[in-house]
PDBQT receptor file of N, H, CA, C and O in Angstrom, charges set to zero:
ATOM      1  N   MET A   1      -0.495 -24.123 -48.919  1.00  0.00    +0.000 N 
ATOM      2  CA  MET A   1       0.864 -24.611 -48.941  1.00  0.00    +0.000 C 
ATOM      3  C   MET A   1       0.490 -26.277 -49.118  1.00  0.00    +0.000 C 
ATOM      4  O   MET A   1      -0.315 -26.811 -48.355  1.00  0.00    +0.000 OA
ATOM      5  N   HIS A   2       1.069 -26.915 -50.051  1.00  0.00    +0.000 N 
ATOM      6  H   HIS A   2       1.723 -26.482 -50.671  1.00  0.00    +0.000 HD
ATOM      7  CA  HIS A   2       0.928 -28.307 -50.000  1.00  0.00    +0.000 C 
ATOM      8  C   HIS A   2       1.516 -29.125 -48.814  1.00  0.00    +0.000 C 
ATOM      9  O   HIS A   2       2.304 -28.498 -48.105  1.00  0.00    +0.000 OA
ATOM     10  N   LEU A   3       1.300 -30.250 -48.523  1.00  0.00    +0.000 N 
ATOM     11  H   LEU A   3       0.660 -30.759 -49.099  1.00  0.00    +0.000 HD
ATOM     12  CA  LEU A   3       1.617 -30.966 -47.511  1.00  0.00    +0.000 C 
ATOM     13  C   LEU A   3       2.874 -31.710 -47.897  1.00  0.00    +0.000 C 
ATOM     14  O   LEU A   3       2.894 -32.378 -48.930  1.00  0.00    +0.000 OA
ATOM     15  N   LEU A   4       3.993 -31.611 -47.047  1.00  0.00    +0.000 N 
ATOM     16  H   LEU A   4       3.977 -31.069 -46.207  1.00  0.00    +0.000 HD
ATOM     17  CA  LEU A   4       5.402 -32.261 -47.311  1.00  0.00    +0.000 C 
ATOM     18  C   LEU A   4       5.078 -33.573 -46.644  1.00  0.00    +0.000 C 
ATOM     19  O   LEU A   4       4.158 -33.849 -45.875  1.00  0.00    +0.000 OA
ATOM     20  N   PRO A   5       6.306 -34.506 -47.247  1.00  0.00    +0.000 N 
ATOM     21  CA  PRO A   5       6.337 -35.887 -46.677  1.00  0.00    +0.000 C 
ATOM     22  C   PRO A   5       7.027 -35.546 -45.555  1.00  0.00    +0.000 C 
ATOM     23  O   PRO A   5       7.678 -34.513 -45.398  1.00  0.00    +0.000 OA
ATOM     24  N   THR A   6       6.829 -36.680 -44.561  1.00  0.00    +0.000 N 
ATOM     25  H   THR A   6       6.301 -37.520 -44.689  1.00  0.00    +0.000 HD
ATOM     26  CA  THR A   6       7.300 -36.495 -42.886  1.00  0.00    +0.000 C 
ATOM     27  C   THR A   6       8.882 -36.364 -43.213  1.00  0.00    +0.000 C 
ATOM     28  O   THR A   6       9.479 -35.579 -42.477  1.00  0.00    +0.000 OA
ATOM     29  N   ASN A   7       9.542 -36.928 -44.073  1.00  0.00    +0.000 N 
ATOM     30  H   ASN A   7       9.057 -37.566 -44.671  1.00  0.00    +0.000 HD
ATOM     31  CA  ASN A   7      11.200 -36.985 -43.959  1.00  0.00    +0.000 C 
ATOM     32  C   ASN A   7      11.625 -35.491 -44.302  1.00  0.00    +0.000 C 
ATOM     33  O   ASN A   7      12.662 -35.033 -43.823  1.00  0.00    +0.000 OA
ATOM     34  N   THR A   8      10.802 -34.733 -45.148  1.00  0.00    +0.000 N 
ATOM     35  H   THR A   8       9.960 -35.106 -45.538  1.00  0.00    +0.000 HD
ATOM     36  CA  THR A   8      11.099 -33.384 -45.580  1.00  0.00    +0.000 C 
ATOM     37  C   THR A   8      10.790 -32.298 -44.388  1.00  0.00    +0.000 C 
ATOM     38  O   THR A   8      11.312 -31.184 -44.337  1.00  0.00    +0.000 OA
ATOM     39  N   LYS A   9       9.981 -32.746 -43.572  1.00  0.00    +0.000 N 
ATOM     40  H   LYS A   9       9.557 -33.651 -43.613  1.00  0.00    +0.000 HD
ATOM     41  CA  LYS A   9       9.771 -31.927 -42.337  1.00  0.00    +0.000 C 
ATOM     42  C   LYS A   9      10.659 -32.153 -41.370  1.00  0.00    +0.000 C 
ATOM     43  O   LYS A   9      11.187 -31.201 -40.796  1.00  0.00    +0.000 OA
ATOM     44  N   ILE A  10      10.920 -33.290 -41.086  1.00  0.00    +0.000 N 
ATOM     45  H   ILE A  10      10.491 -34.064 -41.553  1.00  0.00    +0.000 HD
ATOM     46  CA  ILE A  10      12.013 -33.645 -40.129  1.00  0.00    +0.000 C 
ATOM     47  C   ILE A  10      13.420 -32.847 -40.631  1.00  0.00    +0.000 C 
ATOM     48  O   ILE A  10      14.034 -32.100 -39.870  1.00  0.00    +0.000 OA
ATOM     49  N   LEU A  11      13.744 -33.054 -41.707  1.00  0.00    +0.000 N 
ATOM     50  H   LEU A  11      13.246 -33.661 -42.325  1.00  0.00    +0.000 HD
ATOM     51  CA  LEU A  11      15.034 -32.354 -42.523  1.00  0.00    +0.000 C 
ATOM     52  C   LEU A  11      14.911 -30.900 -42.200  1.00  0.00    +0.000 C 
ATOM     53  O   LEU A  11      15.921 -30.371 -41.737  1.00  0.00    +0.000 OA
ATOM     54  N   ILE A  12      13.815 -30.146 -42.368  1.00  0.00    +0.000 N 
ATOM     55  H   ILE A  12      12.994 -30.576 -42.744  1.00  0.00    +0.000 HD
ATOM     56  CA  ILE A  12      13.646 -28.936 -42.442  1.00  0.00    +0.000 C 
ATOM     57  C   ILE A  12      13.895 -28.426 -40.987  1.00  0.00    +0.000 C 
ATOM     58  O   ILE A  12      14.605 -27.447 -40.756  1.00  0.00    +0.000 OA
ATOM     59  N   ALA A  13      13.244 -29.175 -39.995  1.00  0.00    +0.000 N 
ATOM     60  H   ALA A  13      12.667 -29.970 -40.182  1.00  0.00    +0.000 HD
ATOM     61  CA  ALA A  13      13.173 -28.966 -38.501  1.00  0.00    +0.000 C 
ATOM     62  C   ALA A  13      14.654 -29.221 -38.240  1.00  0.00    +0.000 C 
ATOM     63  O   ALA A  13      15.154 -28.467 -37.405  1.00  0.00    +0.000 OA
ATOM     64  N   LEU A  14      15.480 -30.166 -38.807  1.00  0.00    +0.000 N 
ATOM     65  H   LEU A  14      15.074 -30.778 -39.485  1.00  0.00    +0.000 HD
ATOM     66  CA  LEU A  14      16.785 -30.244 -38.039  1.00  0.00    +0.000 C 
ATOM     67  C   LEU A  14      17.724 -29.065 -38.564  1.00  0.00    +0.000 C 
ATOM     68  O   LEU A  14      18.467 -28.553 -37.727  1.00  0.00    +0.000 OA
ATOM     69  N   VAL A  15      17.760 -28.550 -39.975  1.00  0.00    +0.000 N 
ATOM     70  H   VAL A  15      17.155 -28.965 -40.655  1.00  0.00    +0.000 HD
ATOM     71  CA  VAL A  15      18.305 -27.369 -40.584  1.00  0.00    +0.000 C 
ATOM     72  C   VAL A  15      17.937 -26.352 -39.757  1.00  0.00    +0.000 C 
ATOM     73  O   VAL A  15      18.910 -25.634 -39.525  1.00  0.00    +0.000 OA
ATOM     74  N   LEU A  16      16.797 -25.933 -39.134  1.00  0.00    +0.000 N 
ATOM     75  H   LEU A  16      16.007 -26.515 -39.322  1.00  0.00    +0.000 HD
ATOM     76  CA  LEU A  16      16.482 -24.820 -38.202  1.00  0.00    +0.000 C 
ATOM     77  C   LEU A  16      17.086 -24.851 -37.026  1.00  0.00    +0.000 C 
ATOM     78  O   LEU A  16      17.632 -23.874 -36.514  1.00  0.00    +0.000 OA
ATOM     79  N   VAL A  17      17.002 -26.259 -36.410  1.00  0.00    +0.000 N 
ATOM     80  H   VAL A  17      16.558 -27.053 -36.826  1.00  0.00    +0.000 HD
ATOM     81  CA  VAL A  17      17.668 -26.129 -35.028  1.00  0.00    +0.000 C 
ATOM     82  C   VAL A  17      18.987 -26.103 -35.203  1.00  0.00    +0.000 C 
ATOM     83  O   VAL A  17      19.531 -25.512 -34.271  1.00  0.00    +0.000 OA
ATOM     84  N   ALA A  18      19.752 -26.509 -36.035  1.00  0.00    +0.000 N 
ATOM     85  H   ALA A  18      19.309 -26.989 -36.792  1.00  0.00    +0.000 HD
ATOM     86  CA  ALA A  18      21.230 -26.383 -36.468  1.00  0.00    +0.000 C 
ATOM     87  C   ALA A  18      21.657 -25.080 -36.741  1.00  0.00    +0.000 C 
ATOM     88  O   ALA A  18      22.775 -24.760 -36.338  1.00  0.00    +0.000 OA
ATOM     89  N   ALA A  19      20.825 -24.087 -37.485  1.00  0.00    +0.000 N 
ATOM     90  H   ALA A  19      19.916 -24.347 -37.813  1.00  0.00    +0.000 HD
ATOM     91  CA  ALA A  19      21.217 -22.859 -37.774  1.00  0.00    +0.000 C 
ATOM     92  C   ALA A  19      21.054 -22.092 -36.440  1.00  0.00    +0.000 C 
ATOM     93  O   ALA A  19      21.816 -21.191 -36.089  1.00  0.00    +0.000 OA
ATOM     94  N   TYR A  20      20.026 -22.518 -35.750  1.00  0.00    +0.000 N 
ATOM     95  H   TYR A  20      19.407 -23.250 -36.035  1.00  0.00    +0.000 HD
ATOM     96  CA  TYR A  20      19.713 -21.716 -34.485  1.00  0.00    +0.000 C 
ATOM     97  C   TYR A  20      21.177 -21.934 -33.613  1.00  0.00    +0.000 C 
ATOM     98  O   TYR A  20      21.929 -21.044 -33.217  1.00  0.00    +0.000 OA
ATOM     99  N   LEU A  21      21.294 -23.089 -33.486  1.00  0.00    +0.000 N 
ATOM    100  H   LEU A  21      20.683 -23.812 -33.808  1.00  0.00    +0.000 HD
ATOM    101  CA  LEU A  21      22.605 -23.315 -32.492  1.00  0.00    +0.000 C 
ATOM    102  C   LEU A  21      23.815 -22.626 -33.028  1.00  0.00    +0.000 C 
ATOM    103  O   LEU A  21      24.469 -21.916 -32.265  1.00  0.00    +0.000 OA
ATOM    104  N   VAL A  22      24.181 -22.779 -34.319  1.00  0.00    +0.000 N 
ATOM    105  H   VAL A  22      23.649 -23.355 -34.939  1.00  0.00    +0.000 HD
ATOM    106  CA  VAL A  22      25.315 -21.919 -34.943  1.00  0.00    +0.000 C 
ATOM    107  C   VAL A  22      25.087 -20.523 -34.345  1.00  0.00    +0.000 C 
ATOM    108  O   VAL A  22      25.842 -20.154 -33.445  1.00  0.00    +0.000 OA
ATOM    109  N   ILE A  23      24.259 -19.848 -34.709  1.00  0.00    +0.000 N 
ATOM    110  H   ILE A  23      23.646 -20.148 -35.440  1.00  0.00    +0.000 HD
ATOM    111  CA  ILE A  23      24.063 -18.575 -34.433  1.00  0.00    +0.000 C 
ATOM    112  C   ILE A  23      24.104 -18.219 -33.158  1.00  0.00    +0.000 C 
ATOM    113  O   ILE A  23      24.593 -17.141 -32.820  1.00  0.00    +0.000 OA
ATOM    114  N   ARG A  24      23.584 -19.104 -32.274  1.00  0.00    +0.000 N 
ATOM    115  H   ARG A  24      23.187 -19.980 -32.549  1.00  0.00    +0.000 HD
ATOM    116  CA  ARG A  24      23.347 -18.838 -30.784  1.00  0.00    +0.000 C 
ATOM    117  C   ARG A  24      24.920 -18.990 -30.297  1.00  0.00    +0.000 C 
ATOM    118  O   ARG A  24      25.337 -18.188 -29.460  1.00  0.00    +0.000 OA
ATOM    119  N   SER A  25      25.666 -19.864 -30.741  1.00  0.00    +0.000 N 
ATOM    120  H   SER A  25      25.328 -20.515 -31.421  1.00  0.00    +0.000 HD
ATOM    121  CA  SER A  25      26.968 -20.063 -30.096  1.00  0.00    +0.000 C 
ATOM    122  C   SER A  25      27.796 -18.957 -30.566  1.00  0.00    +0.000 C 
ATOM    123  O   SER A  25      28.501 -18.350 -29.760  1.00  0.00    +0.000 OA
ATOM    124  N   ALA A  26      27.768 -18.622 -31.880  1.00  0.00    +0.000 N 
ATOM    125  H   ALA A  26      27.195 -19.115 -32.535  1.00  0.00    +0.000 HD
ATOM    126  CA  ALA A  26      28.675 -17.506 -32.482  1.00  0.00    +0.000 C 
ATOM    127  C   ALA A  26      28.168 -16.076 -31.614  1.00  0.00    +0.000 C 
ATOM    128  O   ALA A  26      28.949 -15.155 -31.377  1.00  0.00    +0.000 OA
ATOM    129  N   TYR A  27      26.938 -16.079 -31.256  1.00  0.00    +0.000 N 
ATOM    130  H   TYR A  27      26.303 -16.828 -31.448  1.00  0.00    +0.000 HD
ATOM    131  CA  TYR A  27      26.782 -14.919 -30.337  1.00  0.00    +0.000 C 
ATOM    132  C   TYR A  27      27.224 -15.004 -29.142  1.00  0.00    +0.000 C 
ATOM    133  O   TYR A  27      27.532 -13.989 -28.517  1.00  0.00    +0.000 OA
ATOM    134  N   ARG A  28      27.334 -16.316 -28.591  1.00  0.00    +0.000 N 
ATOM    135  H   ARG A  28      27.083 -17.140 -29.099  1.00  0.00    +0.000 HD
ATOM    136  CA  ARG A  28      27.794 -16.196 -27.220  1.00  0.00    +0.000 C 
ATOM    137  C   ARG A  28      29.304 -15.848 -27.220  1.00  0.00    +0.000 C 
ATOM    138  O   ARG A  28      29.817 -15.150 -26.345  1.00  0.00    +0.000 OA
ATOM    139  N   LYS A  29      29.979 -16.389 -28.267  1.00  0.00    +0.000 N 
ATOM    140  H   LYS A  29      29.562 -16.956 -28.977  1.00  0.00    +0.000 HD
ATOM    141  CA  LYS A  29      31.455 -16.210 -28.426  1.00  0.00    +0.000 C 
ATOM    142  C   LYS A  29      31.790 -14.699 -28.359  1.00  0.00    +0.000 C 
ATOM    143  O   LYS A  29      32.671 -14.192 -27.665  1.00  0.00    +0.000 OA
ATOM    144  N   ALA A  30      30.823 -13.983 -29.313  1.00  0.00    +0.000 N 
ATOM    145  H   ALA A  30      30.108 -14.395 -29.877  1.00  0.00    +0.000 HD
ATOM    146  CA  ALA A  30      31.151 -12.682 -29.294  1.00  0.00    +0.000 C 
ATOM    147  C   ALA A  30      30.999 -12.001 -28.131  1.00  0.00    +0.000 C 
ATOM    148  O   ALA A  30      31.875 -11.208 -27.786  1.00  0.00    +0.000 OA
ATOM    149  N   LYS A  31      29.738 -12.236 -27.268  1.00  0.00    +0.000 N 
ATOM    150  H   LYS A  31      29.027 -12.881 -27.548  1.00  0.00    +0.000 HD
ATOM    151  CA  LYS A  31      29.656 -11.711 -26.089  1.00  0.00    +0.000 C 
ATOM    152  C   LYS A  31      30.946 -11.816 -25.071  1.00  0.00    +0.000 C 
ATOM    153  O   LYS A  31      31.443 -10.915 -24.396  1.00  0.00    +0.000 OA
ATOM    154  N   LEU A  32      31.370 -13.332 -25.183  1.00  0.00    +0.000 N 
ATOM    155  H   LEU A  32      30.966 -14.064 -25.731  1.00  0.00    +0.000 HD
ATOM    156  CA  LEU A  32      32.504 -13.733 -24.199  1.00  0.00    +0.000 C 
ATOM    157  C   LEU A  32      33.626 -12.676 -24.364  1.00  0.00    +0.000 C 
ATOM    158  O   LEU A  32      34.169 -12.104 -23.420  1.00  0.00    +0.000 OA
ATOM    159  N   ARG A  33      33.932 -12.469 -25.790  1.00  0.00    +0.000 N 
ATOM    160  H   ARG A  33      33.490 -12.934 -26.557  1.00  0.00    +0.000 HD
ATOM    161  CA  ARG A  33      35.124 -11.656 -26.422  1.00  0.00    +0.000 C 
ATOM    162  C   ARG A  33      34.754 -10.171 -25.696  1.00  0.00    +0.000 C 
ATOM    163  O   ARG A  33      35.621  -9.528 -25.104  1.00  0.00    +0.000 OA
ATOM    164  N   ARG A  34      33.458  -9.744 -25.810  1.00  0.00    +0.000 N 
ATOM    165  H   ARG A  34      32.754 -10.266 -26.292  1.00  0.00    +0.000 HD
ATOM    166  CA  ARG A  34      33.434  -8.357 -25.454  1.00  0.00    +0.000 C 
ATOM    167  C   ARG A  34      33.572  -8.538 -23.871  1.00  0.00    +0.000 C 
ATOM    168  O   ARG A  34      34.122  -7.594 -23.305  1.00  0.00    +0.000 OA
ATOM    169  N   GLN A  35      33.177  -9.559 -23.106  1.00  0.00    +0.000 N 
ATOM    170  H   GLN A  35      32.731 -10.327 -23.566  1.00  0.00    +0.000 HD
ATOM    171  CA  GLN A  35      33.544  -9.577 -21.818  1.00  0.00    +0.000 C 
ATOM    172  C   GLN A  35      34.826  -9.645 -21.418  1.00  0.00    +0.000 C 
ATOM    173  O   GLN A  35      35.033  -9.435 -20.223  1.00  0.00    +0.000 OA
ATOM    174  N   ARG A  36      35.897  -9.927 -22.241  1.00  0.00    +0.000 N 
ATOM    175  H   ARG A  36      35.729 -10.098 -23.212  1.00  0.00    +0.000 HD
ATOM    176  CA  ARG A  36      37.163 -10.473 -21.952  1.00  0.00    +0.000 C 
ATOM    177  C   ARG A  36      37.896  -8.801 -21.598  1.00  0.00    +0.000 C 
ATOM    178  O   ARG A  36      38.755  -8.582 -20.743  1.00  0.00    +0.000 OA
ATOM    179  N   ASP A  37      37.322  -7.877 -22.441  1.00  0.00    +0.000 N 
ATOM    180  H   ASP A  37      36.625  -8.055 -23.135  1.00  0.00    +0.000 HD
ATOM    181  CA  ASP A  37      37.849  -6.467 -22.273  1.00  0.00    +0.000 C 
ATOM    182  C   ASP A  37      37.447  -5.994 -20.885  1.00  0.00    +0.000 C 
ATOM    183  O   ASP A  37      38.102  -5.142 -20.285  1.00  0.00    +0.000 OA
ATOM    184  N   LEU A  38      36.516  -6.479 -20.462  1.00  0.00    +0.000 N 
ATOM    185  H   LEU A  38      35.984  -7.171 -20.950  1.00  0.00    +0.000 HD
ATOM    186  CA  LEU A  38      36.115  -5.788 -19.057  1.00  0.00    +0.000 C 
ATOM    187  C   LEU A  38      37.240  -6.174 -17.761  1.00  0.00    +0.000 C 
ATOM    188  O   LEU A  38      37.926  -7.188 -17.629  1.00  0.00    +0.000 OA
ATOM    189  N   ASP A  39      37.146  -5.051 -16.948  1.00  0.00    +0.000 N 
ATOM    190  H   ASP A  39      36.589  -4.228 -17.056  1.00  0.00    +0.000 HD
ATOM    191  CA  ASP A  39      38.070  -5.082 -15.762  1.00  0.00    +0.000 C 
ATOM    192  C   ASP A  39      38.033  -6.592 -14.966  1.00  0.00    +0.000 C 
ATOM    193  O   ASP A  39      37.087  -7.379 -14.976  1.00  0.00    +0.000 OA
ATOM    194  N   PRO A  40      39.159  -6.738 -14.371  1.00  0.00    +0.000 N 
ATOM    195  CA  PRO A  40      39.436  -8.363 -13.931  1.00  0.00    +0.000 C 
ATOM    196  C   PRO A  40      38.234  -8.759 -12.693  1.00  0.00    +0.000 C 
ATOM    197  O   PRO A  40      37.849  -9.903 -12.452  1.00  0.00    +0.000 OA
ATOM    198  N   ILE A  41      37.858  -7.746 -12.132  1.00  0.00    +0.000 N 
ATOM    199  H   ILE A  41      38.170  -6.817 -12.328  1.00  0.00    +0.000 HD
ATOM    200  CA  ILE A  41      36.865  -7.921 -11.202  1.00  0.00    +0.000 C 
ATOM    201  C   ILE A  41      35.424  -8.523 -11.759  1.00  0.00    +0.000 C 
ATOM    202  O   ILE A  41      34.757  -9.424 -11.250  1.00  0.00    +0.000 OA
ATOM    203  N   LYS A  42      35.161  -7.807 -12.875  1.00  0.00    +0.000 N 
ATOM    204  H   LYS A  42      35.702  -7.075 -13.288  1.00  0.00    +0.000 HD
ATOM    205  CA  LYS A  42      33.798  -8.232 -13.706  1.00  0.00    +0.000 C 
ATOM    206  C   LYS A  42      34.255  -9.537 -14.222  1.00  0.00    +0.000 C 
ATOM    207  O   LYS A  42      33.442 -10.459 -14.275  1.00  0.00    +0.000 OA
ATOM    208  N   ARG A  43      35.511  -9.713 -14.620  1.00  0.00    +0.000 N 
ATOM    209  H   ARG A  43      36.172  -8.964 -14.577  1.00  0.00    +0.000 HD
ATOM    210  CA  ARG A  43      35.723 -11.197 -15.316  1.00  0.00    +0.000 C 
ATOM    211  C   ARG A  43      35.343 -12.078 -14.519  1.00  0.00    +0.000 C 
ATOM    212  O   ARG A  43      34.558 -12.970 -14.839  1.00  0.00    +0.000 OA
ATOM    213  N   ALA A  44      36.021 -11.897 -12.992  1.00  0.00    +0.000 N 
ATOM    214  H   ALA A  44      36.659 -11.172 -12.732  1.00  0.00    +0.000 HD
ATOM    215  CA  ALA A  44      35.950 -12.907 -11.959  1.00  0.00    +0.000 C 
ATOM    216  C   ALA A  44      34.540 -13.436 -11.658  1.00  0.00    +0.000 C 
ATOM    217  O   ALA A  44      34.358 -14.609 -11.334  1.00  0.00    +0.000 OA
ATOM    218  N   ILE A  45      33.429 -12.435 -11.787  1.00  0.00    +0.000 N 
ATOM    219  H   ILE A  45      33.576 -11.482 -12.050  1.00  0.00    +0.000 HD
ATOM    220  CA  ILE A  45      32.170 -12.603 -11.712  1.00  0.00    +0.000 C 
ATOM    221  C   ILE A  45      31.707 -13.470 -12.535  1.00  0.00    +0.000 C 
ATOM    222  O   ILE A  45      30.953 -14.386 -12.206  1.00  0.00    +0.000 OA
ATOM    223  N   TYR A  46      32.276 -13.173 -14.112  1.00  0.00    +0.000 N 
ATOM    224  H   TYR A  46      32.888 -12.430 -14.379  1.00  0.00    +0.000 HD
ATOM    225  CA  TYR A  46      31.395 -13.962 -15.253  1.00  0.00    +0.000 C 
ATOM    226  C   TYR A  46      32.120 -15.324 -15.054  1.00  0.00    +0.000 C 
ATOM    227  O   TYR A  46      31.454 -16.318 -15.342  1.00  0.00    +0.000 OA
ATOM    228  N   ASN A  47      33.334 -15.505 -14.624  1.00  0.00    +0.000 N 
ATOM    229  H   ASN A  47      33.875 -14.697 -14.390  1.00  0.00    +0.000 HD
ATOM    230  CA  ASN A  47      34.191 -16.779 -14.730  1.00  0.00    +0.000 C 
ATOM    231  C   ASN A  47      34.794 -16.958 -13.383  1.00  0.00    +0.000 C 
ATOM    232  O   ASN A  47      35.917 -16.496 -13.183  1.00  0.00    +0.000 OA
ATOM    233  N   PRO A  48      34.184 -17.558 -12.481  1.00  0.00    +0.000 N 
ATOM    234  CA  PRO A  48      34.725 -17.827 -11.151  1.00  0.00    +0.000 C 
ATOM    235  C   PRO A  48      35.653 -18.925 -10.990  1.00  0.00    +0.000 C 
ATOM    236  O   PRO A  48      36.437 -19.060 -10.050  1.00  0.00    +0.000 OA
ATOM    237  N   LYS A  49      35.459 -19.945 -12.293  1.00  0.00    +0.000 N 
ATOM    238  H   LYS A  49      34.822 -19.836 -13.056  1.00  0.00    +0.000 HD
ATOM    239  CA  LYS A  49      36.397 -21.130 -12.031  1.00  0.00    +0.000 C 
ATOM    240  C   LYS A  49      38.065 -20.516 -12.592  1.00  0.00    +0.000 C 
ATOM    241  O   LYS A  49      39.109 -21.109 -12.321  1.00  0.00    +0.000 OA
ATOM    242  N   GLN A  50      38.013 -19.650 -13.137  1.00  0.00    +0.000 N 
ATOM    243  H   GLN A  50      37.164 -19.169 -13.356  1.00  0.00    +0.000 HD
ATOM    244  CA  GLN A  50      39.283 -18.994 -13.486  1.00  0.00    +0.000 C 
ATOM    245  C   GLN A  50      40.100 -18.537 -12.313  1.00  0.00    +0.000 C 
ATOM    246  O   GLN A  50      41.310 -18.748 -12.231  1.00  0.00    +0.000 OA
ATOM    247  N   PHE A  51      39.405 -17.911 -11.421  1.00  0.00    +0.000 N 
ATOM    248  H   PHE A  51      38.422 -17.739 -11.487  1.00  0.00    +0.000 HD
ATOM    249  CA  PHE A  51      39.965 -17.094 -10.113  1.00  0.00    +0.000 C 
ATOM    250  C   PHE A  51      39.619 -17.996  -8.880  1.00  0.00    +0.000 C 
ATOM    251  O   PHE A  51      38.887 -17.545  -7.999  1.00  0.00    +0.000 OA
ATOM    252  N   ARG A  52      40.132 -19.260  -8.801  1.00  0.00    +0.000 N 
ATOM    253  H   ARG A  52      40.727 -19.626  -9.516  1.00  0.00    +0.000 HD
ATOM    254  CA  ARG A  52      40.026 -20.223  -7.743  1.00  0.00    +0.000 C 
ATOM    255  C   ARG A  52      40.953 -19.614  -6.571  1.00  0.00    +0.000 C 
ATOM    256  O   ARG A  52      42.116 -19.360  -6.883  1.00  0.00    +0.000 OA
ATOM    257  N   ARG A  53      40.550 -19.369  -5.297  1.00  0.00    +0.000 N 
ATOM    258  H   ARG A  53      39.605 -19.575  -5.044  1.00  0.00    +0.000 HD
ATOM    259  CA  ARG A  53      41.529 -19.340  -4.251  1.00  0.00    +0.000 C 
ATOM    260  C   ARG A  53      42.457 -20.288  -4.184  1.00  0.00    +0.000 C 
ATOM    261  O   ARG A  53      42.131 -21.296  -4.811  1.00  0.00    +0.000 OA
ATOM    262  N   PRO A  54      43.600 -20.348  -3.603  1.00  0.00    +0.000 N 
ATOM    263  CA  PRO A  54      44.590 -21.186  -3.040  1.00  0.00    +0.000 C 
ATOM    264  C   PRO A  54      43.894 -21.868  -1.909  1.00  0.00    +0.000 C 
ATOM    265  O   PRO A  54      43.224 -21.219  -1.106  1.00  0.00    +0.000 OA
ATOM    266  N   ARG A  55      44.046 -23.239  -1.823  1.00  0.00    +0.000 N 
ATOM    267  H   ARG A  55      44.591 -23.767  -2.475  1.00  0.00    +0.000 HD
ATOM    268  CA  ARG A  55      43.568 -23.721  -0.697  1.00  0.00    +0.000 C 
ATOM    269  C   ARG A  55      44.282 -23.463   0.681  1.00  0.00    +0.000 C 
ATOM    270  O   ARG A  55      45.504 -23.564   0.794  1.00  0.00    +0.000 OA
ATOM    271  N   GLN A  56      43.538 -23.159   1.613  1.00  0.00    +0.000 N 
ATOM    272  H   GLN A  56      42.546 -23.077   1.522  1.00  0.00    +0.000 HD
ATOM    273  CA  GLN A  56      44.007 -22.636   2.998  1.00  0.00    +0.000 C 
ATOM    274  C   GLN A  56      44.296 -24.174   3.581  1.00  0.00    +0.000 C 
ATOM    275  O   GLN A  56      43.486 -25.088   3.426  1.00  0.00    +0.000 OA
ATOM    276  N   ARG A  57      45.629 -24.332   4.306  1.00  0.00    +0.000 N 
ATOM    277  H   ARG A  57      46.287 -23.590   4.432  1.00  0.00    +0.000 HD
ATOM    278  CA  ARG A  57      46.177 -25.082   4.991  1.00  0.00    +0.000 C 
ATOM    279  C   ARG A  57      45.999 -25.007   6.558  1.00  0.00    +0.000 C 
ATOM    280  O   ARG A  57      46.585 -25.809   7.285  1.00  0.00    +0.000 OA
TER     281      ARG A  57
């Protein structure tokens, strides 16, 4: 393989990172969509912020 100029190497690295991030976020979104179908107790475990207890006085 012939040596590529530095600019090209950086560009390829950026493209690979961008593709990786896009794929990972899409995968995570699909995973979350699947979790939403589970029962509320499990959902509370996955997303505790959604199920905050009201403050005690």
